[in-house]
Amino acid sequence: MPDHPAPTPVRARSPYRWVLMLGALAALPAFTVDMYLPSLPEVAADLGSSASFAQLSVSVMLIGGAMGQLVIGPLSDRFGRRAPLLWGLGLHILTSLLCAFAPNMTVLVGLRLLQGFFNAACGVAAMAVVRDRFVGAEAARILSRLMLVIGVAPMLAPTFGSAVAAAAGWRWVFAVLALAGVVMAVVVWQLMPETLPAERRQTGGGLGHVFAGYRVLLRDRRFMALAVIPGLGQAVLMSYVVGSPFVFQEGYGLTHAQFSLLFALNGLGLVLSAQVNAALVRRVAPIRILRAAMAIQGVFAVGLLVVALTEAGGLIGLLAVLWVVLAFQGLIPANASAIALSRHGERAGTAAAVIGAVQSGVAGAVSPLVGVLGGGTVAMASVMLGALCCSLLVLALATPAYRRGGWVELAH
């Protein structure tokens, strides 16, 4: 069972300012992945690596993010949100610059692991600050609004990254990411106040207290189920992310510009569905939206695999079904995360770390399967469907969401 809830957070006076600021923070890790995507084939060729090893440079960043969040989350509960965030941004800047000078793929993969570890502070801070200032359906609404900002990353990052790489080479993509870290550090330093007052910080000593906090969360079966769902959803997205450059650029012959436009259109679907969710949570309990969206998404994922196997409809048919599958993802993580966070508001940083770590870890573990299975359209669709089936099973078996009247237990 969750602990007694923390004092109700005070609602922010300027929610849109917080949405923009926290959304930009939460988008930085995603931007770090997406700017690099159009360059993957060139990076593999330049560094004398295979396609699957190049894809690993994307996946390890997620694994690094998982580890980083487990460390940074408790630190943010003990020392506040600002200090760990600023340290994380500073080290993100350093590792981005080192990536720009990587001599081979092995070094680049190692640096990407560290890059993910350090910029994990951005995601932890964004989620914890939302819980510091918002609760319940309001938190789900704000998290959905964050998706509007986060959705800009897949819409703009590949185009921007492709333009930078075309003008100056793929190494300059990392220089731009370092500059983005500098900008965010200045914004946080100047504009983001501390949202966790000293009297609400975790003051227990040492690693024992940290492990005790994690033990409380790990024993809460429903919290863990809700924490796994965004992770499996991220696995769906990352399976698309790591597979799409090879499926569409090498398999279907799309140019950099066409691939960037495709990425933008799929990002638009995520943004639109996130805004639909932000409106729906005013009238419908987040758990009801979650259980319906996941079931519908699963049906379309089956359709995606059928299209991949039969090639029905060609490229257009594949893109149409893929767009729907990805769009429904905008209705899932915000609701699952908000319900999970509401169960442990007194240790929001640690809870956010568990959610984020599971999200990055599961996605980092699952997405390389696309390359292992061959990297083609069928491999990408199969891994996406597998992750969605696991997600549905978790919701059905570990929560009462699909039981008669059971959703009421998770609605408050």
CSV table of C-alpha atoms in Angstrom, one decimal:
chain,number,residue,atom,x,y,z
A,1,MET,CA,0.0,0.0,0.0
A,2,PRO,CA,1.2,3.6,-0.6
A,3,ASP,CA,2.2,5.8,2.2
A,4,HIS,CA,0.1,8.7,3.4
A,5,PRO,CA,0.0,11.4,0.7
A,6,ALA,CA,2.1,14.5,1.0
A,7,PRO,CA,0.5,17.9,1.5
A,8,THR,CA,-1.4,18.9,-1.5
A,9,PRO,CA,0.9,20.9,-3.9
A,10,VAL,CA,0.0,24.5,-4.6
A,11,ARG,CA,-1.2,25.0,-8.1
A,12,ALA,CA,1.2,27.1,-10.2
A,13,ARG,CA,0.0,30.6,-11.1
A,14,SER,CA,1.4,30.4,-14.6
A,15,PRO,CA,0.9,26.8,-15.8
A,16,TYR,CA,1.9,27.5,-19.4
A,17,ARG,CA,5.2,28.9,-18.3
A,18,TRP,CA,5.8,25.6,-16.4
A,19,VAL,CA,4.6,23.6,-19.3
A,20,LEU,CA,7.1,25.2,-21.7
A,21,MET,CA,10.0,25.1,-19.2
A,22,LEU,CA,9.4,21.5,-18.0
A,23,GLY,CA,8.5,20.3,-21.5
A,24,ALA,CA,11.8,21.7,-22.8
A,25,LEU,CA,13.7,19.8,-20.1
A,26,ALA,CA,11.8,16.6,-20.6
A,27,ALA,CA,12.4,16.9,-24.4
A,28,LEU,CA,16.2,17.3,-24.2
A,29,PRO,CA,16.9,13.5,-23.9
A,30,ALA,CA,14.4,12.8,-26.7
A,31,PHE,CA,16.0,15.6,-28.8
A,32,THR,CA,19.4,14.0,-28.1
A,33,VAL,CA,18.1,10.8,-29.7
A,34,ASP,CA,16.1,12.2,-32.6
A,35,MET,CA,18.7,14.7,-33.9
A,36,TYR,CA,21.1,11.9,-34.4
A,37,LEU,CA,18.7,9.5,-36.2
A,38,PRO,CA,19.1,10.7,-39.9
A,39,SER,CA,22.9,10.4,-39.5
A,40,LEU,CA,22.9,6.7,-38.3
A,41,PRO,CA,23.8,5.2,-41.7
A,42,GLU,CA,26.6,7.8,-42.2
A,43,VAL,CA,27.9,7.3,-38.7
A,44,ALA,CA,28.1,3.6,-39.2
A,45,ALA,CA,30.0,4.0,-42.5
A,46,ASP,CA,32.3,6.7,-41.1
A,47,LEU,CA,33.2,4.8,-38.0
A,48,GLY,CA,33.4,1.4,-39.8
A,49,SER,CA,30.6,-0.1,-37.9
A,50,SER,CA,27.6,-2.3,-38.6
A,51,ALA,CA,24.0,-1.0,-38.7
A,52,SER,CA,23.1,-3.0,-35.5
A,53,PHE,CA,26.1,-1.5,-33.6
A,54,ALA,CA,25.1,2.0,-34.8
A,55,GLN,CA,21.5,1.3,-33.5
A,56,LEU,CA,23.1,0.3,-30.2
A,57,SER,CA,24.4,3.9,-29.8
A,58,VAL,CA,20.7,4.9,-29.5
A,59,SER,CA,19.6,2.1,-27.2
A,60,VAL,CA,22.4,2.5,-24.7
A,61,MET,CA,21.4,6.1,-24.1
A,62,LEU,CA,18.1,4.8,-22.7
A,63,ILE,CA,19.9,2.3,-20.5
A,64,GLY,CA,22.1,5.0,-19.2
A,65,GLY,CA,19.0,7.1,-18.6
A,66,ALA,CA,17.5,4.3,-16.6
A,67,MET,CA,20.6,4.1,-14.3
A,68,GLY,CA,20.9,7.8,-14.0
A,69,GLN,CA,17.3,8.3,-12.9
A,70,LEU,CA,17.7,5.8,-10.1
A,71,VAL,CA,20.6,7.8,-8.7
A,72,ILE,CA,19.3,11.3,-9.4
A,73,GLY,CA,15.7,10.7,-8.2
A,74,PRO,CA,16.6,10.2,-4.5
A,75,LEU,CA,19.1,13.0,-4.7
A,76,SER,CA,16.3,15.3,-5.9
A,77,ASP,CA,14.2,14.3,-2.9
A,78,ARG,CA,17.0,15.1,-0.5
A,79,PHE,CA,18.7,18.1,-2.0
A,80,GLY,CA,15.8,19.7,-4.0
A,81,ARG,CA,15.1,19.7,-7.7
A,82,ARG,CA,17.5,22.5,-8.9
A,83,ALA,CA,20.9,21.3,-7.8
A,84,PRO,CA,20.8,17.8,-9.3
A,85,LEU,CA,19.3,19.2,-12.4
A,86,LEU,CA,22.0,21.8,-13.0
A,87,TRP,CA,24.8,19.2,-12.3
A,88,GLY,CA,23.1,16.8,-14.8
A,89,LEU,CA,22.9,19.6,-17.5
A,90,GLY,CA,26.5,20.5,-17.0
A,91,LEU,CA,27.7,16.9,-17.5
A,92,HIS,CA,25.3,16.5,-20.5
A,93,ILE,CA,27.2,19.4,-22.1
A,94,LEU,CA,30.5,17.8,-21.4
A,95,THR,CA,29.6,14.3,-22.8
A,96,SER,CA,28.0,15.9,-25.8
A,97,LEU,CA,31.2,17.6,-26.7
A,98,LEU,CA,33.2,14.4,-26.2
A,99,CYS,CA,30.8,12.6,-28.5
A,100,ALA,CA,31.7,15.1,-31.2
A,101,PHE,CA,35.3,13.8,-31.1
A,102,ALA,CA,34.6,10.1,-30.7
A,103,PRO,CA,37.2,8.2,-32.7
A,104,ASN,CA,35.2,4.9,-33.2
A,105,MET,CA,31.8,3.4,-32.5
A,106,THR,CA,32.9,1.7,-29.3
A,107,VAL,CA,33.9,5.0,-27.7
A,108,LEU,CA,30.7,6.7,-29.1
A,109,VAL,CA,28.5,4.0,-27.5
A,110,GLY,CA,30.2,4.4,-24.2
A,111,LEU,CA,29.8,8.2,-24.3
A,112,ARG,CA,26.2,7.9,-25.2
A,113,LEU,CA,25.7,5.7,-22.2
A,114,LEU,CA,27.1,8.5,-20.0
A,115,GLN,CA,25.1,11.1,-21.9
A,116,GLY,CA,21.9,9.3,-21.1
A,117,PHE,CA,22.9,8.9,-17.4
A,118,PHE,CA,23.5,12.6,-16.9
A,119,ASN,CA,20.6,14.1,-18.9
A,120,ALA,CA,18.3,11.7,-17.0
A,121,ALA,CA,18.2,14.6,-14.5
A,122,CYS,CA,16.0,16.5,-16.9
A,123,GLY,CA,13.2,13.9,-17.0
A,124,VAL,CA,13.3,13.3,-13.2
A,125,ALA,CA,13.1,17.0,-12.5
A,126,ALA,CA,10.3,17.6,-14.9
A,127,MET,CA,8.1,14.8,-13.5
A,128,ALA,CA,8.9,15.5,-9.9
A,129,VAL,CA,8.1,19.3,-10.3
A,130,VAL,CA,4.8,18.4,-11.9
A,131,ARG,CA,4.0,16.3,-8.8
A,132,ASP,CA,5.3,19.1,-6.5
A,133,ARG,CA,2.7,21.5,-8.0
A,134,PHE,CA,-0.1,19.5,-9.4
A,135,VAL,CA,-2.2,16.4,-8.3
A,136,GLY,CA,-4.6,13.9,-9.8
A,137,ALA,CA,-6.4,14.6,-13.1
A,138,GLU,CA,-4.7,18.1,-13.1
A,139,ALA,CA,-1.3,16.4,-13.1
A,140,ALA,CA,-2.4,14.2,-16.0
A,141,ARG,CA,-3.6,17.3,-17.8
A,142,ILE,CA,-0.2,19.1,-17.3
A,143,LEU,CA,1.7,16.0,-18.3
A,144,SER,CA,-0.4,15.8,-21.5
A,145,ARG,CA,0.5,19.5,-22.1
A,146,LEU,CA,4.1,18.6,-21.7
A,147,MET,CA,3.6,16.1,-24.6
A,148,LEU,CA,2.9,19.1,-26.8
A,149,VAL,CA,6.4,20.4,-26.2
A,150,ILE,CA,8.0,17.0,-26.2
A,151,GLY,CA,6.3,16.2,-29.4
A,152,VAL,CA,8.2,19.0,-31.1
A,153,ALA,CA,11.3,16.9,-30.8
A,154,PRO,CA,10.4,14.2,-33.3
A,155,MET,CA,8.8,16.9,-35.5
A,156,LEU,CA,11.8,19.2,-35.7
A,157,ALA,CA,14.9,17.3,-34.4
A,158,PRO,CA,15.5,15.0,-37.4
A,159,THR,CA,15.1,17.9,-39.9
A,160,PHE,CA,17.4,20.1,-37.9
A,161,GLY,CA,19.9,17.3,-37.3
A,162,SER,CA,19.9,16.4,-41.0
A,163,ALA,CA,20.5,20.0,-41.9
A,164,VAL,CA,23.4,20.3,-39.4
A,165,ALA,CA,24.9,17.0,-40.6
A,166,ALA,CA,24.6,18.0,-44.3
A,167,ALA,CA,26.2,21.4,-43.7
A,168,ALA,CA,29.0,20.4,-41.3
A,169,GLY,CA,29.0,16.7,-40.7
A,170,TRP,CA,27.4,14.4,-38.1
A,171,ARG,CA,29.8,15.4,-35.4
A,172,TRP,CA,28.4,18.9,-35.3
A,173,VAL,CA,25.1,17.4,-34.2
A,174,PHE,CA,26.6,16.8,-30.8
A,175,ALA,CA,28.0,20.3,-30.7
A,176,VAL,CA,24.5,21.6,-31.1
A,177,LEU,CA,23.2,19.3,-28.4
A,178,ALA,CA,25.9,20.7,-26.1
A,179,LEU,CA,24.7,24.2,-26.9
A,180,ALA,CA,21.1,23.2,-26.1
A,181,GLY,CA,22.3,22.0,-22.7
A,182,VAL,CA,23.9,25.4,-22.1
A,183,VAL,CA,20.6,27.2,-23.0
A,184,MET,CA,18.6,25.0,-20.6
A,185,ALA,CA,21.1,25.4,-17.8
A,186,VAL,CA,20.7,29.2,-18.1
A,187,VAL,CA,16.9,28.9,-18.2
A,188,VAL,CA,16.9,26.8,-15.1
A,189,TRP,CA,19.4,29.0,-13.2
A,190,GLN,CA,17.4,32.1,-14.0
A,191,LEU,CA,13.7,31.1,-14.2
A,192,MET,CA,13.1,27.9,-12.3
A,193,PRO,CA,12.6,28.3,-8.5
A,194,GLU,CA,13.0,25.4,-6.1
A,195,THR,CA,9.7,23.6,-5.9
A,196,LEU,CA,10.6,21.2,-3.0
A,197,PRO,CA,10.8,23.2,0.3
A,198,ALA,CA,13.3,22.1,2.9
A,199,GLU,CA,10.6,20.8,5.3
A,200,ARG,CA,9.3,18.3,2.7
A,201,ARG,CA,12.7,16.9,1.7
A,202,GLN,CA,13.8,13.4,2.6
A,203,THR,CA,16.4,13.8,5.4
A,204,GLY,CA,17.2,10.2,6.4
A,205,GLY,CA,20.8,9.2,6.2
A,206,GLY,CA,22.8,7.3,3.6
A,207,LEU,CA,22.1,4.5,1.2
A,208,GLY,CA,19.8,2.7,3.7
A,209,HIS,CA,17.2,5.5,3.5
A,210,VAL,CA,17.5,5.4,-0.3
A,211,PHE,CA,17.0,1.7,-0.5
A,212,ALA,CA,14.1,1.9,2.0
A,213,GLY,CA,12.3,4.4,-0.3
A,214,TYR,CA,12.8,2.1,-3.3
A,215,ARG,CA,11.6,-0.9,-1.2
A,216,VAL,CA,8.3,0.9,-0.5
A,217,LEU,CA,7.8,1.6,-4.2
A,218,LEU,CA,8.8,-1.9,-5.3
A,219,ARG,CA,6.3,-3.5,-2.9
A,220,ASP,CA,3.4,-1.5,-4.2
A,221,ARG,CA,2.3,-3.8,-7.0
A,222,ARG,CA,-0.1,-1.3,-8.6
A,223,PHE,CA,2.5,1.4,-8.6
A,224,MET,CA,5.0,-0.9,-10.4
A,225,ALA,CA,2.4,-2.0,-12.9
A,226,LEU,CA,1.6,1.6,-13.8
A,227,ALA,CA,5.3,2.4,-13.9
A,228,VAL,CA,6.0,-0.4,-16.4
A,229,ILE,CA,3.3,0.7,-18.8
A,230,PRO,CA,5.1,3.9,-19.9
A,231,GLY,CA,8.2,1.8,-20.3
A,232,LEU,CA,6.6,-0.6,-22.6
A,233,GLY,CA,5.0,2.3,-24.5
A,234,GLN,CA,8.5,3.9,-24.8
A,235,ALA,CA,9.7,0.5,-26.1
A,236,VAL,CA,7.0,0.8,-28.9
A,237,LEU,CA,8.3,4.3,-29.8
A,238,MET,CA,12.0,3.4,-29.7
A,239,SER,CA,11.4,0.3,-31.7
A,240,TYR,CA,10.1,2.6,-34.4
A,241,VAL,CA,12.9,5.1,-33.8
A,242,VAL,CA,15.8,2.7,-34.2
A,243,GLY,CA,14.2,0.8,-37.0
A,244,SER,CA,12.7,3.6,-39.1
A,245,PRO,CA,15.9,5.0,-40.6
A,246,PHE,CA,16.8,1.6,-42.1
A,247,VAL,CA,13.2,0.6,-43.0
A,248,PHE,CA,12.3,3.9,-44.8
A,249,GLN,CA,15.7,5.2,-46.0
A,250,GLU,CA,17.3,1.9,-47.0
A,251,GLY,CA,14.2,-0.3,-47.5
A,252,TYR,CA,11.9,2.2,-49.2
A,253,GLY,CA,14.6,4.6,-50.6
A,254,LEU,CA,13.4,7.7,-48.8
A,255,THR,CA,15.8,10.7,-48.8
A,256,HIS,CA,16.9,12.5,-45.6
A,257,ALA,CA,14.3,15.2,-46.3
A,258,GLN,CA,11.5,12.7,-46.9
A,259,PHE,CA,12.4,10.7,-43.8
A,260,SER,CA,12.4,13.9,-41.7
A,261,LEU,CA,9.0,14.8,-43.0
A,262,LEU,CA,7.7,11.3,-42.2
A,263,PHE,CA,9.1,11.7,-38.6
A,264,ALA,CA,7.4,15.1,-38.3
A,265,LEU,CA,4.0,13.7,-39.4
A,266,ASN,CA,4.3,10.9,-36.8
A,267,GLY,CA,5.3,13.4,-34.2
A,268,LEU,CA,2.3,15.4,-35.0
A,269,GLY,CA,0.1,12.4,-34.3
A,270,LEU,CA,1.6,12.2,-30.8
A,271,VAL,CA,1.0,15.9,-30.2
A,272,LEU,CA,-2.6,15.8,-31.3
A,273,SER,CA,-3.5,12.8,-29.2
A,274,ALA,CA,-1.7,14.3,-26.2
A,275,GLN,CA,-3.9,17.4,-26.5
A,276,VAL,CA,-7.0,15.2,-26.9
A,277,ASN,CA,-6.0,13.5,-23.6
A,278,ALA,CA,-5.5,16.9,-21.9
A,279,ALA,CA,-9.1,17.8,-22.7
A,280,LEU,CA,-10.5,14.4,-21.9
A,281,VAL,CA,-9.1,14.2,-18.4
A,282,ARG,CA,-11.3,17.1,-17.4
A,283,ARG,CA,-14.3,14.9,-17.8
A,284,VAL,CA,-13.1,11.2,-17.8
A,285,ALA,CA,-10.9,9.5,-15.2
A,286,PRO,CA,-7.4,8.9,-16.5
A,287,ILE,CA,-7.6,5.2,-15.8
A,288,ARG,CA,-10.7,4.9,-18.1
A,289,ILE,CA,-8.8,6.7,-20.9
A,290,LEU,CA,-5.8,4.5,-20.4
A,291,ARG,CA,-7.6,1.1,-20.5
A,292,ALA,CA,-9.5,2.1,-23.7
A,293,ALA,CA,-6.5,3.6,-25.5
A,294,MET,CA,-4.3,0.6,-24.9
A,295,ALA,CA,-6.9,-1.9,-26.2
A,296,ILE,CA,-7.5,0.1,-29.4
A,297,GLN,CA,-3.8,0.6,-29.9
A,298,GLY,CA,-3.2,-3.1,-29.6
A,299,VAL,CA,-5.8,-3.8,-32.4
A,300,PHE,CA,-4.0,-1.4,-34.8
A,301,ALA,CA,-0.6,-2.9,-33.9
A,302,VAL,CA,-1.9,-6.3,-35.1
A,303,GLY,CA,-2.9,-4.6,-38.3
A,304,LEU,CA,0.6,-3.1,-38.6
A,305,LEU,CA,2.1,-6.5,-38.5
A,306,VAL,CA,-0.3,-7.8,-41.0
A,307,VAL,CA,0.5,-5.0,-43.4
A,308,ALA,CA,4.3,-5.6,-42.8
A,309,LEU,CA,3.9,-9.3,-43.6
A,310,THR,CA,1.6,-8.9,-46.7
A,311,GLU,CA,2.9,-5.5,-47.9
A,312,ALA,CA,-0.8,-4.6,-48.4
A,313,GLY,CA,-1.2,-1.0,-49.5
A,314,GLY,CA,2.6,-0.5,-50.0
A,315,LEU,CA,4.3,2.4,-48.3
A,316,ILE,CA,1.1,4.4,-47.9
A,317,GLY,CA,-0.7,1.5,-46.2
A,318,LEU,CA,2.2,1.0,-43.8
A,319,LEU,CA,2.5,4.6,-42.9
A,320,ALA,CA,-1.3,5.0,-42.3
A,321,VAL,CA,-1.5,2.1,-39.8
A,322,LEU,CA,1.8,3.1,-38.2
A,323,TRP,CA,0.6,6.7,-37.7
A,324,VAL,CA,-2.5,5.5,-35.8
A,325,VAL,CA,-0.4,3.1,-33.6
A,326,LEU,CA,2.0,5.9,-32.7
A,327,ALA,CA,-0.7,8.5,-32.2
A,328,PHE,CA,-2.5,6.5,-29.6
A,329,GLN,CA,0.7,6.5,-27.6
A,330,GLY,CA,-0.1,10.1,-26.6
A,331,LEU,CA,-3.0,8.9,-24.5
A,332,ILE,CA,-1.0,6.4,-22.4
A,333,PRO,CA,2.2,7.5,-20.5
A,334,ALA,CA,0.8,10.7,-19.0
A,335,ASN,CA,-2.2,8.9,-17.5
A,336,ALA,CA,-0.3,6.0,-16.2
A,337,SER,CA,2.4,8.2,-14.7
A,338,ALA,CA,0.0,10.6,-13.1
A,339,ILE,CA,-1.9,7.7,-11.4
A,340,ALA,CA,1.4,6.2,-10.2
A,341,LEU,CA,2.8,9.4,-8.9
A,342,SER,CA,-0.4,10.2,-7.0
A,343,ARG,CA,0.2,7.1,-4.9
A,344,HIS,CA,3.6,8.4,-3.5
A,345,GLY,CA,3.6,12.1,-3.5
A,346,GLU,CA,5.8,12.3,-0.4
A,347,ARG,CA,8.8,10.8,-2.5
A,348,ALA,CA,7.9,12.2,-5.9
A,349,GLY,CA,11.5,12.4,-7.0
A,350,THR,CA,12.2,8.7,-6.2
A,351,ALA,CA,8.9,7.7,-7.7
A,352,ALA,CA,9.6,9.7,-10.9
A,353,ALA,CA,13.0,8.0,-11.0
A,354,VAL,CA,11.5,4.5,-10.8
A,355,ILE,CA,9.0,5.4,-13.6
A,356,GLY,CA,11.7,7.0,-15.7
A,357,ALA,CA,14.2,4.2,-15.1
A,358,VAL,CA,11.7,1.5,-16.0
A,359,GLN,CA,10.7,3.6,-19.0
A,360,SER,CA,14.3,4.0,-20.3
A,361,GLY,CA,15.4,0.5,-19.2
A,362,VAL,CA,12.6,-1.4,-20.8
A,363,ALA,CA,12.9,0.6,-24.0
A,364,GLY,CA,16.6,0.2,-24.1
A,365,ALA,CA,16.4,-3.5,-23.6
A,366,VAL,CA,13.5,-4.1,-26.1
A,367,SER,CA,14.4,-1.8,-29.0
A,368,PRO,CA,17.7,-3.5,-30.0
A,369,LEU,CA,15.5,-6.6,-30.8
A,370,VAL,CA,14.6,-4.8,-34.0
A,371,GLY,CA,18.2,-5.0,-35.2
A,372,VAL,CA,18.6,-8.5,-33.9
A,373,LEU,CA,15.6,-9.7,-35.8
A,374,GLY,CA,16.9,-8.2,-39.1
A,375,GLY,CA,16.0,-4.5,-38.9
A,376,GLY,CA,13.3,-4.7,-41.5
A,377,THR,CA,9.6,-3.7,-41.5
A,378,VAL,CA,8.4,-7.1,-40.1
A,379,ALA,CA,11.0,-6.9,-37.3
A,380,MET,CA,10.0,-3.4,-36.3
A,381,ALA,CA,6.2,-4.2,-36.4
A,382,SER,CA,6.8,-7.5,-34.4
A,383,VAL,CA,8.7,-5.8,-31.6
A,384,MET,CA,6.1,-3.0,-31.4
A,385,LEU,CA,3.2,-5.5,-31.2
A,386,GLY,CA,5.1,-7.6,-28.6
A,387,ALA,CA,5.6,-4.6,-26.3
A,388,LEU,CA,2.0,-3.6,-26.6
A,389,CYS,CA,0.8,-7.1,-25.7
A,390,CYS,CA,3.0,-7.1,-22.6
A,391,SER,CA,1.6,-3.7,-21.6
A,392,LEU,CA,-2.0,-4.9,-21.9
A,393,LEU,CA,-1.2,-8.0,-19.9
A,394,VAL,CA,0.4,-5.9,-17.1
A,395,LEU,CA,-2.7,-3.6,-16.9
A,396,ALA,CA,-5.1,-6.5,-17.0
A,397,LEU,CA,-3.3,-8.8,-14.5
A,398,ALA,CA,-1.7,-6.4,-12.0
A,399,THR,CA,-4.4,-3.8,-11.7
A,400,PRO,CA,-8.2,-3.9,-11.5
A,401,ALA,CA,-8.5,-1.7,-14.6
A,402,TYR,CA,-10.5,-4.2,-16.6
A,403,ARG,CA,-12.5,-5.7,-13.8
A,404,ARG,CA,-16.1,-4.7,-13.3
A,405,GLY,CA,-16.0,-1.5,-11.3
A,406,GLY,CA,-12.4,-2.1,-10.6
A,407,TRP,CA,-11.2,1.1,-12.3
A,408,VAL,CA,-12.8,3.1,-9.5
A,409,GLU,CA,-10.0,2.0,-7.2
A,410,LEU,CA,-7.5,3.7,-9.5
A,411,ALA,CA,-9.6,6.8,-10.3
A,412,HIS,CA,-8.7,8.9,-7.3
